[in-house]
Amino acid sequence: MSRKKRLMESIRMIKADLWSIRYVILVLAVYFFLAWNFFYSSCPFVMVTGLPCPGCGLSRAGFCLLRGEFADAWYLNPFIYGIAFLAAAFVIRRYVLQKEVRSLQKWLILLLAGMLVFYIYRMIRYFPGEPPMSYYPGNLLNRIYQALGRIM
């Protein structure tokens, strides 16, 4: 296949993939708009429980990575590098090489398992401490508990 045909096919695949998840993109866009403008966090786990989630620090680490602040990205959540690698591998396999991407699932599962183990380690070692391992007292469960305490 010529380069031009391959490029056109890649563009077609990207458009088709984006179209197939258009509602997910819309819901996420609305969610993040509301979270960033009206709430103290964009993480539903933090908003409900006040506790950091296993992915805590990933958004900030991703922005650090994009700005070239590699040490800060590592400090916030070192798994951002695995996520970036898997995202790059996905894009290359799906759109450049036009091969299957199911083989990346095992790496994703391994990455998620590692994140869970790392989360448990950080909760034992650092919670409650500096961000991202902080407790947020304005969470929903705490507010419900306080409201019930006033009623009873």
XYZ file of C-alpha atoms in Angstrom:
152
model
C 0.000 0.000 0.000
C 1.352 3.417 -0.905
C 2.099 6.018 1.771
C -0.720 8.254 0.615
C -3.260 5.403 0.734
C -1.984 4.330 4.141
C -2.247 7.903 5.434
C -5.777 8.269 4.070
C -6.764 4.940 5.642
C -5.277 6.030 8.986
C -7.239 9.282 8.876
C -10.403 7.371 8.015
C -9.818 5.011 10.957
C -9.255 7.921 13.370
C -12.461 9.616 12.222
C -14.427 6.367 12.528
C -13.028 5.660 16.002
C -13.807 9.183 17.222
C -17.306 9.013 15.760
C -17.979 5.684 17.473
C -17.177 7.210 20.881
C -18.718 10.645 20.273
C -21.171 10.356 23.184
C -18.417 9.333 25.568
C -16.355 12.336 24.461
C -19.357 14.635 24.952
C -20.144 13.277 28.428
C -16.490 13.554 29.477
C -16.249 17.114 28.139
C -19.355 18.181 30.094
C -18.169 16.331 33.210
C -14.715 17.936 33.200
C -16.159 21.371 32.446
C -18.456 21.083 35.463
C -15.786 19.539 37.695
C -13.120 22.133 36.899
C -15.508 25.072 37.205
C -17.757 24.080 40.116
C -16.004 21.431 42.234
C -12.696 21.156 44.065
C -11.672 18.017 42.177
C -12.291 16.279 38.882
C -12.041 12.828 40.481
C -15.404 11.313 41.459
C -13.711 9.042 44.023
C -12.212 12.058 45.802
C -15.461 14.031 45.611
C -17.431 11.184 47.215
C -14.964 9.739 49.754
C -12.317 12.436 50.219
C -9.656 9.762 49.785
C -7.135 9.670 46.953
C -7.857 7.071 44.288
C -5.359 4.641 42.706
C -4.966 7.054 39.794
C -4.434 10.104 41.992
C -1.848 12.383 40.483
C -2.162 10.985 36.953
C -3.780 14.092 35.457
C -1.210 16.389 37.016
C 1.581 13.977 36.052
C 0.311 13.947 32.468
C 0.373 17.745 32.300
C 3.889 17.731 33.798
C 4.979 15.207 31.178
C 3.575 17.375 28.382
C 5.449 20.401 29.782
C 8.693 18.417 29.971
C 8.729 18.345 33.792
C 9.729 14.694 33.943
C 10.825 14.543 37.597
C 7.587 16.182 38.743
C 5.577 13.740 36.645
C 7.440 10.831 38.250
C 6.836 12.243 41.747
C 3.096 12.692 41.195
C 2.528 9.245 39.694
C 5.274 7.214 38.008
C 2.687 5.134 36.137
C 2.141 8.049 33.778
C 5.148 6.735 31.843
C 3.540 3.319 31.385
C 0.292 4.940 30.307
C 2.116 7.200 27.846
C 4.008 4.195 26.460
C 0.805 2.152 26.031
C -0.979 5.107 24.415
C 1.898 5.537 21.968
C 1.974 1.790 21.264
C -1.785 1.850 20.638
C -1.564 4.775 18.218
C 1.366 3.261 16.339
C -0.180 -0.231 16.092
C -3.701 0.952 15.220
C -3.104 3.936 12.959
C 0.438 3.670 11.604
C 0.966 -0.085 11.259
C -2.796 -0.772 11.026
C -2.512 -3.934 13.103
C -4.631 -5.368 15.895
C -4.387 -3.768 19.332
C -5.877 -6.526 21.488
C -2.401 -7.790 22.295
C -1.874 -4.614 24.364
C -4.570 -5.688 26.850
C -2.204 -7.848 28.887
C 0.111 -4.862 29.328
C -2.808 -2.692 30.375
C -3.893 -5.263 32.975
C -0.331 -5.483 34.276
C -0.128 -1.700 34.457
C -3.432 -1.464 36.360
C -2.327 -4.164 38.811
C 0.925 -2.282 39.394
C -1.025 0.926 40.001
C -3.162 -0.825 42.610
C -0.113 -2.194 44.449
C 1.541 1.236 44.297
C -1.661 2.839 45.638
C -1.695 0.518 48.652
C 1.979 1.304 49.278
C 1.386 5.075 49.073
C -1.684 4.865 51.336
C 0.305 3.009 53.989
C 3.422 5.166 53.689
C 2.186 8.682 52.881
C -1.537 9.084 53.651
C -2.650 11.628 54.778
C 0.120 13.803 53.528
C 0.982 16.107 50.722
C -0.914 16.000 47.447
C -1.772 13.756 45.801
C -2.074 11.646 48.976
C -4.300 14.104 50.855
C -7.671 13.798 52.534
C -10.325 16.243 51.334
C -12.826 16.918 54.163
C -15.393 18.582 51.887
C -16.356 15.216 50.392
C -19.923 14.013 49.972
C -19.777 11.208 52.562
C -18.383 13.576 55.198
C -21.127 16.124 54.472
C -23.825 13.425 54.760
C -22.290 12.215 58.026
C -22.223 15.757 59.425
C -25.814 16.390 58.324
C -26.991 13.173 59.979
C -25.141 14.160 63.163
C -27.016 17.475 63.289
C -30.348 15.744 62.754
C -29.877 13.129 65.453
